[in-house]
Amino acid sequence: MGISGLTATLQPYGVSGVFTDQHVVIDGPALAYTILSICRSNGISQPSYDLLGRSVIQWLDTLALQVEQIDAIYFDAYLPIGKRDVRMDRSAKLFIQLMQFCNNSPKGCDIKNLCGTAEDNLDLFTTKQPSTHKQLVPPSFLVPAIIDALDQCPRYRHLVSLVPGEADAFCAQHLATHGGIVLTSDSDLLVHDLGQGRVVFFRDIHASATDTWKCIVYDSKRICERLGLKPSGGNICRFGYEVYRDPHASISQLVQNCSSPIPDEAEYNKFCQQYLQHELANLPVTAQGETVQLRNLDPRISELVLQLGNPTEEIPAALSSESRIFLPVLIENPLRGSAWEPCTPIRQLAYSIYRWLVPGSNSTVHEYRRVQNVGHKGREVSMFPQKEAIELLQSLLQTLQRTKDLVDGVDGISCWTLLCMALNIKECQEQEKQSHVLQILTQSSENAKPTSKPASNPKIPWDTIHITAHLQASLYSFRILKQILSLVPYGAWIHLPAEARELHEALKPLPGFTDFPSVKRTEELLQQKLALEILDLLRNFVDIPVRKAKDKKARMKRKKENKGNGPPTKRFAAPKVGAGGSIFSLLADEE
C-alpha cells in the first residue's frame, strides 16, 4: 500500500528505458486506478463502467504491441490483518470526501461530475493531469468492473489471477522467479526482493498509440550499489525502513542511518516481515472436502470468503472470528440513511448459504459501510437459521418470478429494477421506516409535469442520486448472493436445499456493472408516466395508498396554512404490510 516518500526519494535513481522485448507483470488494482485517472484526464470525472472496460482493453492491446509478453495481472483477494487499519483509514477518507463534496453542492451535483461526455473520443495517452478540485469519489465498483471486462476478453482472461493475499506480493514473487518488469503504483514493490526484476510506475510511462513507449525503470539491486548499501551495512529493505521512519530525510542522512545500529529491533523486524514473509489465506474447504476456488469473484467478496473459511494456525482465533466485508463507498447522499441498509437481508442470506457450504463456528459478519474513523465498529450481521433461510429463498424465488411476469411487455423498466424497488419498500415498511425509493417515486408521480423527456437540468438532485444508490446497492447485494452460490461445487448441490440451486439458476441473468442503473436512467424512471406505472406494478408486492388529486390539493392548502407553525407532519406514514407477509426479516439502523 506504499511507503510515504520512498518513490520521491529514489526518483533520481530511476533510469530511462523502453518496454521492447520485456516480460511484464501488472498490479491489477493499480491498473484499474490508472484507467480511472486517464478518464479523468480526459475531463470525464465519473466514467461509465462500459467506458472503463473498453479503455482497459484498448490500453492493454497497445501495451501488448510494445512488450515481449504480458505474463500475468494480479488482483488482491485477501487483506492481511496487519493492513486493516490502513483499509479503515482509506475507507474513512473516501466517506469524508463524499460528505465534503455533498456539502459543497447542497442543491445537487453538476451533471458533468456524474456523466461523461464524448466518451468515444477518449485519448488514452493524454499528458494532461486529472483535476483534483472538488473531485467526487471513484466509481463504487471500479476494480470488479475492470476484472469483469478482462474476464470477458479472450485475450486477457487467462492472465487474470485473484490471489489469496496482496497483489504486490504475488507480483514480487513472480519477478523473483522469472524476472521481468512489474507495472504498479505501489512503492512497496521497491522494497520486496525482486531478484532480477525491476519496477515501473504507471505515472512514469510516456506512451502513444504508435511510437515506442518510454518509461523510468527502478532496479533495487543497482540502486543499492549506487547508494553504497553493502550487505553488512544495510539493503533496500533497511533503506525503506529508514524512509518509513523519516520520509523527509535527505538521501545522505538515510544512507548514514542504514549503517547505524537499528534503534528499534522489534519495529524493524515487523516492518521487514511484511516483505519477507507474505501473509496468505488458505483456500476454504467444503463440508465434502472440496477446495473452494476464487475464480470470478469480486475482491471484496473473496476477502470475506477467505475470512469465513477454515481456521488457520497463523491467524489468532480472536481475529479470525471477526469476519469483515468492506462494502464499496456508494455515490449517495450521506445526509440520508445508508443505501446499503434496506438490502441487508439479501447479503445476510448470502452469508448464511456460504456457511452451509463451508462449516465454521463464526455465524456473524461485520459490514463496514460508512467508515468515519479507524475505530469504527461496523455493523454486525447475523446469519439466518436454516429454516428461516429456506423460507426466504422460497419467497425470493416467487417474487423474482412475479416481477418477470409483471414487466413482460412493459417498456422502460426491467424485472431486476422492479424487484429491487419492491424489496426496498417492503423492508422499510417492515421496519416502520420511510422508504426513500417509495417517497421519490410518489413525489415524481404527483408533482412532475407529463412530458416525453425529462427536463434539462445542469444539476442532478441528491434525491435522484440517492435512489440510484439504493438500486445499485440492491443489485450488488444480489451479485454477492450470486457469487456465493457460484462457489458451490457440482457434487455439493445435493447437500443444499433445492431452492438454493433454483436461485442460482434464476440469478444467472443478473445485470453486470455496465447495466447497473445510472443517474440518467433513474431520471427517466422518475418521469411522471413511468413513475405512475412503476407504482402500479409495485402494488402487487406492497401496500401503497392511492392518492387522489383532491387529496393533493388539500395537502397543499394545509401546507400553506401551517407554514412557519413548527415542523411539518410526517408525510408518509408506514403502510400496513399486505397479507403476503415479509419478504425479508429485519435489522437495526446503521451505526
Coordinates of C-alpha atoms in Angstrom, one line a residue:
M1 CA 0.0 0.0 0.0
G2 CA 3.1 2.2 -0.3
I3 CA 5.8 3.8 1.9
S4 CA 5.3 7.5 2.1
G5 CA 8.2 9.4 0.5
L6 CA 10.0 6.4 -0.9
T7 CA 9.3 6.9 -4.6
A8 CA 10.1 10.6 -4.4
T9 CA 13.4 9.8 -2.6
L10 CA 14.5 7.3 -5.1
Q11 CA 13.3 9.2 -8.2
P12 CA 16.8 10.4 -9.1
Y13 CA 18.0 6.7 -9.3
G14 CA 15.4 5.7 -11.9
V15 CA 16.8 5.2 -15.4
S16 CA 15.2 5.8 -18.8
G17 CA 14.1 2.6 -20.6
V18 CA 11.7 1.1 -23.1
F19 CA 9.4 -1.9 -23.0
T20 CA 10.7 -3.6 -26.1
D21 CA 11.4 -7.4 -25.6
Q22 CA 10.3 -7.3 -21.9
H23 CA 8.1 -9.7 -20.0
V24 CA 5.6 -7.7 -17.9
V25 CA 3.6 -8.4 -14.8
I26 CA 0.8 -6.0 -13.9
D27 CA -0.5 -4.9 -10.4
G28 CA -4.3 -5.2 -11.1
P29 CA -5.7 -2.6 -8.7
A30 CA -3.1 -0.1 -9.8
L31 CA -4.1 -0.7 -13.4
A32 CA -7.8 0.0 -12.5
Y33 CA -7.0 3.3 -10.9
T34 CA -4.7 4.2 -13.8
I35 CA -7.5 3.8 -16.2
L36 CA -9.7 6.0 -14.0
S37 CA -7.0 8.6 -14.0
I38 CA -6.8 8.5 -17.8
C39 CA -10.6 9.0 -18.0
R40 CA -10.4 12.0 -15.6
S41 CA -7.5 13.5 -17.5
N42 CA -9.9 13.5 -20.5
G43 CA -12.4 15.5 -18.4
I44 CA -14.7 12.5 -17.6
S45 CA -14.9 12.7 -13.8
Q46 CA -17.2 9.7 -13.4
P47 CA -16.7 7.4 -16.3
S48 CA -19.3 4.7 -17.0
Y49 CA -18.4 1.1 -16.4
D50 CA -18.7 0.4 -20.1
L51 CA -16.1 3.1 -20.8
L52 CA -13.7 1.8 -18.1
G53 CA -14.0 -1.7 -19.6
R54 CA -13.4 -0.6 -23.1
S55 CA -10.5 1.6 -22.1
V56 CA -8.6 -1.0 -20.1
I57 CA -8.8 -3.4 -23.1
Q58 CA -7.6 -0.8 -25.5
W59 CA -4.7 0.2 -23.2
L60 CA -3.6 -3.4 -22.8
D61 CA -3.9 -4.0 -26.6
T62 CA -1.4 -1.1 -27.2
L63 CA 0.9 -2.3 -24.4
A64 CA 0.9 -5.8 -25.9
L65 CA 2.4 -4.4 -29.1
Q66 CA 5.3 -2.9 -27.1
V67 CA 6.4 -5.8 -25.0
E68 CA 7.5 -9.4 -25.5
Q69 CA 4.7 -10.7 -23.4
I70 CA 2.2 -9.8 -20.6
D71 CA 2.7 -12.7 -18.2
A72 CA 0.1 -12.0 -15.5
I73 CA -2.4 -9.5 -14.0
Y74 CA -2.8 -9.9 -10.2
F75 CA -5.7 -8.7 -8.1
D76 CA -5.9 -8.9 -4.3
A77 CA -8.3 -11.4 -2.8
Y78 CA -7.3 -11.1 0.8
L79 CA -6.3 -8.3 3.1
P80 CA -3.7 -9.2 5.7
I81 CA -4.8 -8.5 9.2
G82 CA -2.0 -6.1 9.8
K83 CA -3.3 -3.8 7.0
R84 CA -6.8 -3.5 8.4
D85 CA -6.1 -0.1 9.9
V86 CA -4.8 1.1 6.5
R87 CA -8.0 -0.1 4.9
M88 CA -10.1 1.6 7.6
D89 CA -8.2 4.8 7.1
R90 CA -8.7 4.8 3.3
S91 CA -12.4 4.0 3.7
A92 CA -12.9 6.8 6.2
K93 CA -11.1 9.3 3.8
L94 CA -13.4 8.3 1.0
F95 CA -16.5 8.8 3.0
I96 CA -15.2 12.2 4.3
Q97 CA -14.5 13.1 0.7
L98 CA -18.1 12.2 -0.3
M99 CA -19.5 14.3 2.6
Q100 CA -17.4 17.3 1.7
F101 CA -18.5 17.0 -2.0
C102 CA -22.1 16.9 -0.9
N103 CA -21.7 19.9 1.5
N104 CA -20.1 21.9 -1.4
S105 CA -23.1 21.0 -3.7
P106 CA -26.2 21.2 -1.5
K107 CA -28.6 21.9 -4.3
G108 CA -27.5 18.9 -6.4
C109 CA -24.5 17.5 -8.3
D110 CA -23.3 19.0 -11.6
I111 CA -24.2 16.6 -14.3
K112 CA -20.6 16.9 -15.6
N113 CA -19.4 15.3 -12.3
L114 CA -21.7 12.3 -12.8
C115 CA -21.9 11.7 -16.5
G116 CA -19.2 11.8 -19.1
T117 CA -19.4 13.4 -22.5
A118 CA -17.9 12.4 -25.8
E119 CA -16.8 9.1 -24.3
D120 CA -15.9 7.5 -27.6
N121 CA -13.2 10.2 -28.1
L122 CA -11.1 9.2 -25.2
D123 CA -7.4 9.9 -25.5
L124 CA -5.6 7.1 -23.7
F125 CA -2.2 8.8 -24.0
T126 CA -3.0 12.3 -22.9
T127 CA -0.4 14.1 -20.9
K128 CA -2.9 16.2 -19.1
Q129 CA -3.2 15.7 -15.3
P130 CA -6.7 15.0 -13.8
S131 CA -8.2 17.8 -11.8
T132 CA -8.3 17.1 -8.1
H133 CA -10.5 20.1 -7.3
K134 CA -13.8 19.0 -5.6
Q135 CA -13.5 15.6 -7.0
L136 CA -16.2 13.0 -6.4
V137 CA -15.2 9.6 -5.0
P138 CA -14.1 6.9 -7.6
P139 CA -16.9 4.8 -9.2
S140 CA -18.1 2.4 -6.4
F141 CA -17.4 -0.8 -8.3
L142 CA -14.2 0.3 -10.2
V143 CA -12.0 -2.7 -9.6
P144 CA -14.5 -5.5 -10.0
A145 CA -15.8 -3.8 -13.2
I146 CA -12.2 -3.9 -14.6
I147 CA -11.9 -7.5 -13.6
D148 CA -15.3 -8.2 -15.4
A149 CA -14.0 -6.5 -18.6
L150 CA -10.8 -8.5 -18.5
D151 CA -12.7 -11.7 -17.9
Q152 CA -14.9 -11.1 -20.9
C153 CA -12.0 -10.6 -23.2
P154 CA -10.4 -13.9 -24.5
R155 CA -7.0 -12.2 -25.0
Y156 CA -6.6 -11.4 -21.3
R157 CA -9.0 -13.7 -19.4
H158 CA -6.3 -16.3 -18.8
L159 CA -3.8 -13.7 -17.4
V160 CA -6.1 -12.6 -14.5
S161 CA -5.4 -14.1 -11.1
L162 CA -7.3 -13.4 -7.9
V163 CA -4.7 -14.3 -5.3
P164 CA -5.2 -15.2 -1.6
G165 CA -3.0 -12.3 -0.5
E166 CA -1.9 -8.9 -1.7
A167 CA -1.3 -8.4 -5.4
D168 CA 2.1 -6.7 -4.9
A169 CA 3.4 -9.7 -3.0
F170 CA 2.5 -12.0 -5.9
C171 CA 4.0 -9.6 -8.4
A172 CA 7.2 -9.7 -6.4
Q173 CA 7.3 -13.5 -6.2
H174 CA 6.7 -13.7 -9.9
L175 CA 9.6 -11.4 -10.7
A176 CA 11.9 -13.1 -8.2
T177 CA 11.3 -16.4 -10.0
H178 CA 11.0 -15.3 -13.7
G179 CA 12.4 -11.8 -13.9
G180 CA 10.8 -9.0 -16.0
I181 CA 9.1 -5.7 -15.2
V182 CA 6.2 -5.1 -12.9
L183 CA 3.8 -2.2 -13.6
T184 CA 2.4 -0.7 -10.4
S185 CA 1.7 2.4 -8.5
D186 CA 2.8 0.9 -5.2
S187 CA 6.2 2.0 -3.8
D188 CA 6.2 -1.2 -1.6
L189 CA 7.5 -3.1 -4.6
L190 CA 10.8 -1.3 -4.4
V191 CA 11.4 -2.9 -1.0
H192 CA 10.5 -6.5 -2.0
D193 CA 13.2 -9.0 -3.1
L194 CA 12.6 -9.0 -6.9
G195 CA 15.6 -11.0 -7.9
Q196 CA 16.5 -9.6 -11.4
G197 CA 13.1 -8.0 -11.6
R198 CA 12.5 -4.2 -12.0
V199 CA 9.8 -1.8 -11.2
V200 CA 8.0 0.8 -13.5
F201 CA 5.3 3.1 -12.1
F202 CA 2.3 3.8 -14.3
R203 CA 2.8 7.5 -13.9
D204 CA 6.3 7.2 -15.4
I205 CA 5.1 5.7 -18.6
H206 CA 5.3 8.0 -21.6
A207 CA 3.1 6.3 -24.2
S208 CA 1.5 6.9 -27.5
A209 CA -0.6 4.7 -29.8
T210 CA 2.2 4.4 -32.4
D211 CA 5.6 5.3 -31.0
T212 CA 7.8 3.1 -28.7
W213 CA 6.7 3.6 -25.1
K214 CA 9.3 5.1 -22.8
C215 CA 9.4 4.7 -19.1
I216 CA 11.5 5.2 -15.9
V217 CA 12.9 1.9 -14.6
Y218 CA 13.8 1.2 -11.0
D219 CA 16.3 -1.6 -10.3
S220 CA 16.6 -2.2 -6.5
K221 CA 19.9 -4.0 -6.7
R222 CA 21.6 -1.3 -8.8
I223 CA 20.1 1.4 -6.5
C224 CA 21.7 -0.3 -3.5
E225 CA 25.0 -0.3 -5.3
R226 CA 24.8 3.4 -6.2
L227 CA 23.8 4.3 -2.6
G228 CA 26.7 2.2 -1.3
L229 CA 24.5 0.0 0.7
K230 CA 26.7 -3.1 1.3
P231 CA 25.3 -6.3 2.6
S232 CA 26.9 -5.7 6.0
G233 CA 25.6 -2.1 6.2
G234 CA 22.1 -2.5 5.0
N235 CA 19.9 -3.2 2.0
I236 CA 16.9 -1.8 0.2
C237 CA 14.6 -3.1 2.9
R238 CA 16.6 -1.3 5.6
F239 CA 16.6 1.8 3.4
G240 CA 12.8 1.6 3.0
Y241 CA 12.5 1.3 6.8
E242 CA 14.5 4.5 7.3
V243 CA 12.3 6.3 4.8
Y244 CA 9.3 5.0 6.7
R245 CA 10.7 6.4 9.9
D246 CA 11.6 9.8 8.4
P247 CA 10.1 10.5 5.0
H248 CA 11.6 13.9 4.8
A249 CA 15.3 12.9 5.5
S250 CA 17.9 13.5 2.8
I251 CA 19.5 10.7 0.9
S252 CA 22.8 11.1 2.7
Q253 CA 21.1 11.1 6.0
L254 CA 19.1 7.9 5.1
V255 CA 22.3 6.1 3.9
Q256 CA 24.1 7.1 7.1
N257 CA 21.1 5.8 9.2
C258 CA 21.4 2.5 7.3
S259 CA 24.9 2.0 8.6
S260 CA 24.0 2.8 12.2
P261 CA 22.6 0.3 14.7
I262 CA 18.8 -0.3 14.4
P263 CA 17.1 1.8 17.0
D264 CA 14.1 -0.5 17.5
E265 CA 14.7 -4.1 16.5
A266 CA 11.1 -5.2 17.1
E267 CA 9.7 -2.4 14.9
Y268 CA 12.3 -3.1 12.2
N269 CA 11.5 -6.9 12.2
K270 CA 7.8 -6.1 12.0
F271 CA 8.4 -3.8 9.0
C272 CA 10.6 -6.4 7.2
Q273 CA 8.2 -9.2 7.9
Q274 CA 5.6 -7.9 5.5
Y275 CA 8.1 -8.1 2.6
L276 CA 10.0 -11.3 3.6
Q277 CA 7.0 -13.5 4.6
H278 CA 3.8 -12.7 2.8
E279 CA 0.6 -13.4 4.8
L280 CA -1.6 -15.7 2.7
A281 CA -5.0 -17.2 3.4
N282 CA -5.8 -20.8 2.9
L283 CA -8.5 -21.7 0.4
P284 CA -11.6 -22.9 2.2
V285 CA -12.7 -26.5 2.1
T286 CA -16.4 -27.5 1.8
A287 CA -18.1 -30.0 4.1
Q288 CA -17.4 -32.6 1.5
G289 CA -13.7 -31.9 1.4
E290 CA -13.6 -29.9 -1.9
T291 CA -11.4 -26.8 -2.2
V292 CA -13.3 -23.6 -2.9
Q293 CA -11.9 -21.7 -5.9
L294 CA -11.8 -17.9 -6.1
R295 CA -12.1 -17.5 -9.8
N296 CA -14.5 -14.8 -11.0
L297 CA -15.2 -13.4 -7.5
D298 CA -15.1 -9.7 -6.7
P299 CA -12.1 -8.9 -4.4
R300 CA -14.3 -7.7 -1.5
I301 CA -16.4 -10.9 -1.7
S302 CA -13.3 -13.1 -1.9
E303 CA -11.9 -11.4 1.2
L304 CA -15.0 -12.4 3.1
V305 CA -15.0 -15.9 1.6
L306 CA -11.4 -16.4 2.8
Q307 CA -12.1 -15.0 6.3
L308 CA -15.1 -17.2 6.7
G309 CA -13.2 -20.2 5.6
N310 CA -11.4 -22.8 7.7
P311 CA -9.3 -21.5 10.7
T312 CA -5.6 -21.4 10.4
E313 CA -2.8 -21.6 12.9
E314 CA -1.2 -18.3 11.6
I315 CA -4.3 -16.3 12.4
P316 CA -5.3 -15.9 16.1
A317 CA -8.8 -17.2 16.9
A318 CA -9.8 -13.8 18.3
L319 CA -9.0 -12.1 15.0
S320 CA -10.3 -14.9 12.6
S321 CA -13.7 -14.7 14.3
E322 CA -14.0 -11.1 13.1
S323 CA -15.1 -11.7 9.6
R324 CA -15.4 -8.4 7.8
I325 CA -16.6 -7.1 4.5
F326 CA -15.8 -3.5 3.4
L327 CA -18.8 -2.6 1.2
P328 CA -17.9 -0.1 -1.5
V329 CA -18.5 3.6 -0.8
L330 CA -21.6 4.4 -2.8
I331 CA -22.2 7.7 -4.5
E332 CA -25.1 8.6 -2.4
N333 CA -26.5 11.4 -0.1
P334 CA -24.5 11.0 3.2
L335 CA -27.2 13.0 5.0
R336 CA -29.7 10.3 4.4
G337 CA -29.7 6.7 5.6
S338 CA -27.2 4.4 4.0
A339 CA -28.4 2.8 0.8
W340 CA -26.9 -0.5 2.0
E341 CA -29.4 -0.8 4.9
P342 CA -32.7 -1.9 3.2
C343 CA -30.9 -4.6 1.2
T344 CA -29.0 -6.1 4.1
P345 CA -31.2 -9.2 4.2
I346 CA -30.1 -10.2 0.7
R347 CA -26.5 -10.2 1.8
Q348 CA -27.5 -11.9 5.1
L349 CA -28.9 -14.7 3.0
A350 CA -25.7 -15.0 1.0
Y351 CA -23.6 -15.3 4.2
S352 CA -26.0 -18.0 5.5
I353 CA -25.7 -20.0 2.4
Y354 CA -21.9 -19.8 2.4
R355 CA -21.9 -21.2 6.0
W356 CA -23.9 -24.2 4.8
L357 CA -21.2 -24.8 2.2
V358 CA -18.2 -24.2 4.3
P359 CA -18.6 -25.2 8.0
G360 CA -17.4 -22.9 10.7
S361 CA -18.2 -21.6 14.1
N362 CA -18.5 -17.9 13.1
S363 CA -22.1 -17.0 12.4
T364 CA -21.8 -13.2 12.1
V365 CA -20.2 -10.8 9.6
H366 CA -19.2 -7.3 10.3
E367 CA -20.2 -5.0 7.5
Y368 CA -18.3 -1.7 7.0
R369 CA -20.4 0.7 5.0
R370 CA -19.8 4.3 6.1
V371 CA -16.5 4.2 7.9
Q372 CA -15.8 7.5 9.7
N373 CA -12.7 6.7 11.6
V374 CA -10.2 3.8 12.2
G375 CA -12.1 2.8 15.4
H376 CA -15.4 2.3 13.5
K377 CA -17.0 -1.0 14.7
G378 CA -19.1 -1.7 11.6
R379 CA -22.5 -3.4 11.6
E380 CA -22.8 -7.0 13.0
V381 CA -25.0 -9.0 10.7
S382 CA -26.1 -12.5 11.9
M383 CA -26.7 -15.4 9.7
F384 CA -30.2 -16.9 9.3
P385 CA -31.2 -20.2 10.9
Q386 CA -31.6 -22.7 8.1
K387 CA -35.4 -22.9 8.4
E388 CA -35.8 -19.2 8.1
A389 CA -33.2 -19.0 5.2
I390 CA -35.2 -21.6 3.2
E391 CA -38.4 -19.7 3.7
L392 CA -36.6 -16.6 2.4
L393 CA -35.2 -18.5 -0.6
Q394 CA -38.7 -19.6 -1.5
S395 CA -40.2 -16.1 -1.1
L396 CA -37.4 -14.6 -3.1
L397 CA -37.9 -17.1 -6.0
Q398 CA -41.6 -16.4 -6.0
T399 CA -41.1 -12.6 -6.0
L400 CA -38.5 -12.8 -8.8
Q401 CA -40.8 -14.9 -11.0
R402 CA -43.7 -12.5 -10.3
T403 CA -41.6 -9.4 -11.3
K404 CA -40.6 -11.2 -14.6
D405 CA -44.3 -11.8 -15.3
L406 CA -45.4 -8.3 -14.5
V407 CA -42.8 -6.4 -16.6
D408 CA -43.2 -8.7 -19.6
G409 CA -44.3 -6.3 -22.3
V410 CA -43.8 -3.1 -20.2
D411 CA -41.3 -0.7 -21.7
G412 CA -38.8 1.2 -19.6
I413 CA -38.2 -1.0 -16.5
S414 CA -36.5 -4.3 -16.0
C415 CA -37.6 -7.1 -13.7
W416 CA -34.4 -6.5 -11.6
T417 CA -35.2 -2.8 -11.1
L418 CA -38.7 -3.7 -10.0
L419 CA -37.5 -6.4 -7.7
C420 CA -35.0 -4.1 -6.0
M421 CA -37.7 -1.5 -5.5
A422 CA -40.2 -4.0 -4.2
L423 CA -37.8 -5.5 -1.7
N424 CA -36.6 -2.0 -0.6
I425 CA -40.1 -0.7 0.1
K426 CA -41.1 -4.0 1.8
E427 CA -38.2 -4.0 4.1
C428 CA -38.6 -0.3 5.1
Q429 CA -42.3 -0.9 5.8
E430 CA -41.5 -3.9 8.0
Q431 CA -39.1 -1.7 9.9
E432 CA -41.7 1.1 10.0
K433 CA -39.3 3.4 8.2
Q434 CA -39.9 5.7 5.3
S435 CA -38.6 4.2 2.0
H436 CA -36.6 6.7 0.0
V437 CA -37.5 4.8 -3.1
L438 CA -41.2 5.0 -2.4
Q439 CA -41.0 8.6 -1.4
I440 CA -39.3 9.8 -4.6
L441 CA -41.5 7.6 -6.8
T442 CA -44.6 9.1 -5.2
Q443 CA -43.3 12.6 -5.4
S444 CA -42.4 12.1 -9.1
S445 CA -45.8 10.7 -10.0
E446 CA -47.6 13.6 -8.2
N447 CA -45.5 16.6 -8.9
A448 CA -43.9 16.1 -12.3
K449 CA -45.4 17.6 -15.4
P450 CA -46.3 15.0 -18.1
T451 CA -43.5 15.2 -20.7
S452 CA -42.0 12.8 -23.2
K453 CA -38.5 13.7 -21.9
P454 CA -37.1 14.8 -18.5
A455 CA -36.5 18.5 -18.2
S456 CA -32.9 19.5 -18.9
N457 CA -31.2 20.4 -15.7
P458 CA -27.4 21.1 -15.2
K459 CA -27.7 19.7 -11.7
I460 CA -28.8 16.2 -10.6
P461 CA -30.8 16.4 -7.4
W462 CA -29.3 14.4 -4.5
D463 CA -32.7 12.6 -4.1
T464 CA -32.2 11.2 -7.6
I465 CA -28.6 10.2 -6.8
H466 CA -29.7 8.6 -3.6
I467 CA -32.4 6.4 -5.2
T468 CA -29.8 5.4 -7.8
A469 CA -27.5 4.3 -4.9
H470 CA -30.4 2.3 -3.5
L471 CA -30.8 0.4 -6.7
Q472 CA -27.1 -0.2 -7.1
A473 CA -26.7 -1.4 -3.5
S474 CA -29.5 -3.9 -4.1
L475 CA -28.1 -5.2 -7.3
Y476 CA -24.6 -5.5 -5.8
S477 CA -26.1 -7.4 -2.9
F478 CA -27.7 -9.8 -5.4
R479 CA -24.2 -10.0 -7.0
I480 CA -22.8 -11.2 -3.6
L481 CA -25.6 -13.8 -3.4
K482 CA -24.9 -14.9 -7.0
Q483 CA -21.2 -15.2 -6.5
I484 CA -21.6 -17.1 -3.2
L485 CA -23.9 -19.6 -5.0
S486 CA -21.3 -19.9 -7.8
L487 CA -18.8 -21.4 -5.3
V488 CA -20.9 -24.5 -4.8
P489 CA -19.1 -27.5 -6.5
Y490 CA -21.4 -29.5 -8.8
G491 CA -21.4 -32.5 -6.4
A492 CA -22.3 -30.4 -3.4
W493 CA -25.7 -29.2 -4.6
I494 CA -27.4 -32.4 -3.2
H495 CA -26.3 -31.4 0.3
L496 CA -28.0 -27.9 0.0
P497 CA -31.8 -27.1 -0.2
A498 CA -33.2 -27.4 -3.7
E499 CA -34.3 -23.7 -3.5
A500 CA -30.6 -22.7 -3.4
R501 CA -29.9 -24.3 -6.8
E502 CA -33.1 -22.8 -8.2
L503 CA -32.0 -19.4 -7.1
H504 CA -28.5 -20.0 -8.6
E505 CA -30.2 -20.5 -12.0
A506 CA -32.6 -17.6 -11.5
L507 CA -29.7 -15.2 -10.8
K508 CA -27.7 -16.0 -13.9
P509 CA -29.2 -13.1 -15.9
L510 CA -28.4 -10.6 -13.2
P511 CA -27.2 -7.4 -14.8
G512 CA -23.5 -6.7 -14.9
F513 CA -21.9 -3.4 -13.9
T514 CA -22.3 -2.0 -17.4
D515 CA -26.1 -2.4 -17.0
F516 CA -26.3 -1.0 -13.4
P517 CA -28.8 1.9 -13.3
S518 CA -27.1 5.3 -13.8
V519 CA -28.4 8.6 -12.6
K520 CA -29.5 9.3 -16.2
R521 CA -31.5 6.1 -16.3
T522 CA -33.0 6.8 -12.9
E523 CA -34.1 10.3 -14.1
E524 CA -36.0 8.5 -16.9
L525 CA -37.7 6.2 -14.4
L526 CA -38.9 9.2 -12.4
Q527 CA -40.9 10.7 -15.3
Q528 CA -44.5 11.1 -14.2
K529 CA -46.0 8.5 -16.6
L530 CA -43.4 5.8 -15.9
A531 CA -43.3 6.6 -12.1
L532 CA -47.1 6.0 -12.1
E533 CA -46.7 2.7 -14.0
I534 CA -44.0 1.6 -11.6
L535 CA -46.2 2.4 -8.5
D536 CA -49.0 0.4 -10.0
L537 CA -46.6 -2.6 -10.5
L538 CA -45.3 -2.3 -7.0
R539 CA -48.8 -2.6 -5.6
N540 CA -48.6 -6.2 -6.4
F541 CA -46.0 -6.6 -3.7
V542 CA -46.5 -3.8 -1.1
D543 CA -49.3 -1.7 0.2
I544 CA -49.1 1.7 -1.5
P545 CA -52.0 4.0 -0.8
V546 CA -53.7 5.5 -3.9
R547 CA -53.6 9.3 -3.7
K548 CA -56.3 11.3 -5.3
A549 CA -56.0 14.7 -6.9
K550 CA -58.3 16.4 -4.4
D551 CA -56.2 15.0 -1.5
K552 CA -53.1 16.6 -3.0
K553 CA -54.9 20.0 -3.2
A554 CA -56.0 19.7 0.4
R555 CA -52.4 18.8 1.5
M556 CA -51.1 21.9 -0.4
K557 CA -53.7 24.1 1.3
R558 CA -52.7 22.7 4.8
K559 CA -49.1 23.2 3.9
K560 CA -49.7 26.9 3.2
E561 CA -51.8 27.3 6.4
N562 CA -49.1 25.6 8.6
K563 CA -46.1 27.4 7.0
G564 CA -44.0 28.7 9.9
N565 CA -46.0 27.0 12.6
G566 CA -43.4 24.4 13.5
P567 CA -42.2 21.2 11.9
P568 CA -44.4 19.6 9.2
T569 CA -46.2 16.4 10.0
K570 CA -44.7 13.1 8.6
R571 CA -45.8 12.9 5.0
F572 CA -45.6 9.2 4.5
A573 CA -47.0 7.0 7.3
A574 CA -45.8 3.4 7.2
P575 CA -48.5 1.4 5.4
K576 CA -49.6 -1.9 6.8
V577 CA -47.9 -4.9 5.3
G578 CA -50.0 -6.8 2.9
A579 CA -51.3 -10.3 3.5
G580 CA -48.3 -11.8 1.7
G581 CA -46.0 -11.2 4.8
S582 CA -42.5 -10.0 4.9
I583 CA -40.1 -10.9 2.1
F584 CA -37.1 -10.5 4.4
S585 CA -36.5 -10.1 8.1
L586 CA -35.4 -7.0 9.9
L587 CA -32.1 -5.4 11.1
A588 CA -31.4 -2.4 13.2
D589 CA -30.3 1.0 11.8
E590 CA -26.8 1.8 10.6
E591 CA -24.4 2.7 13.3

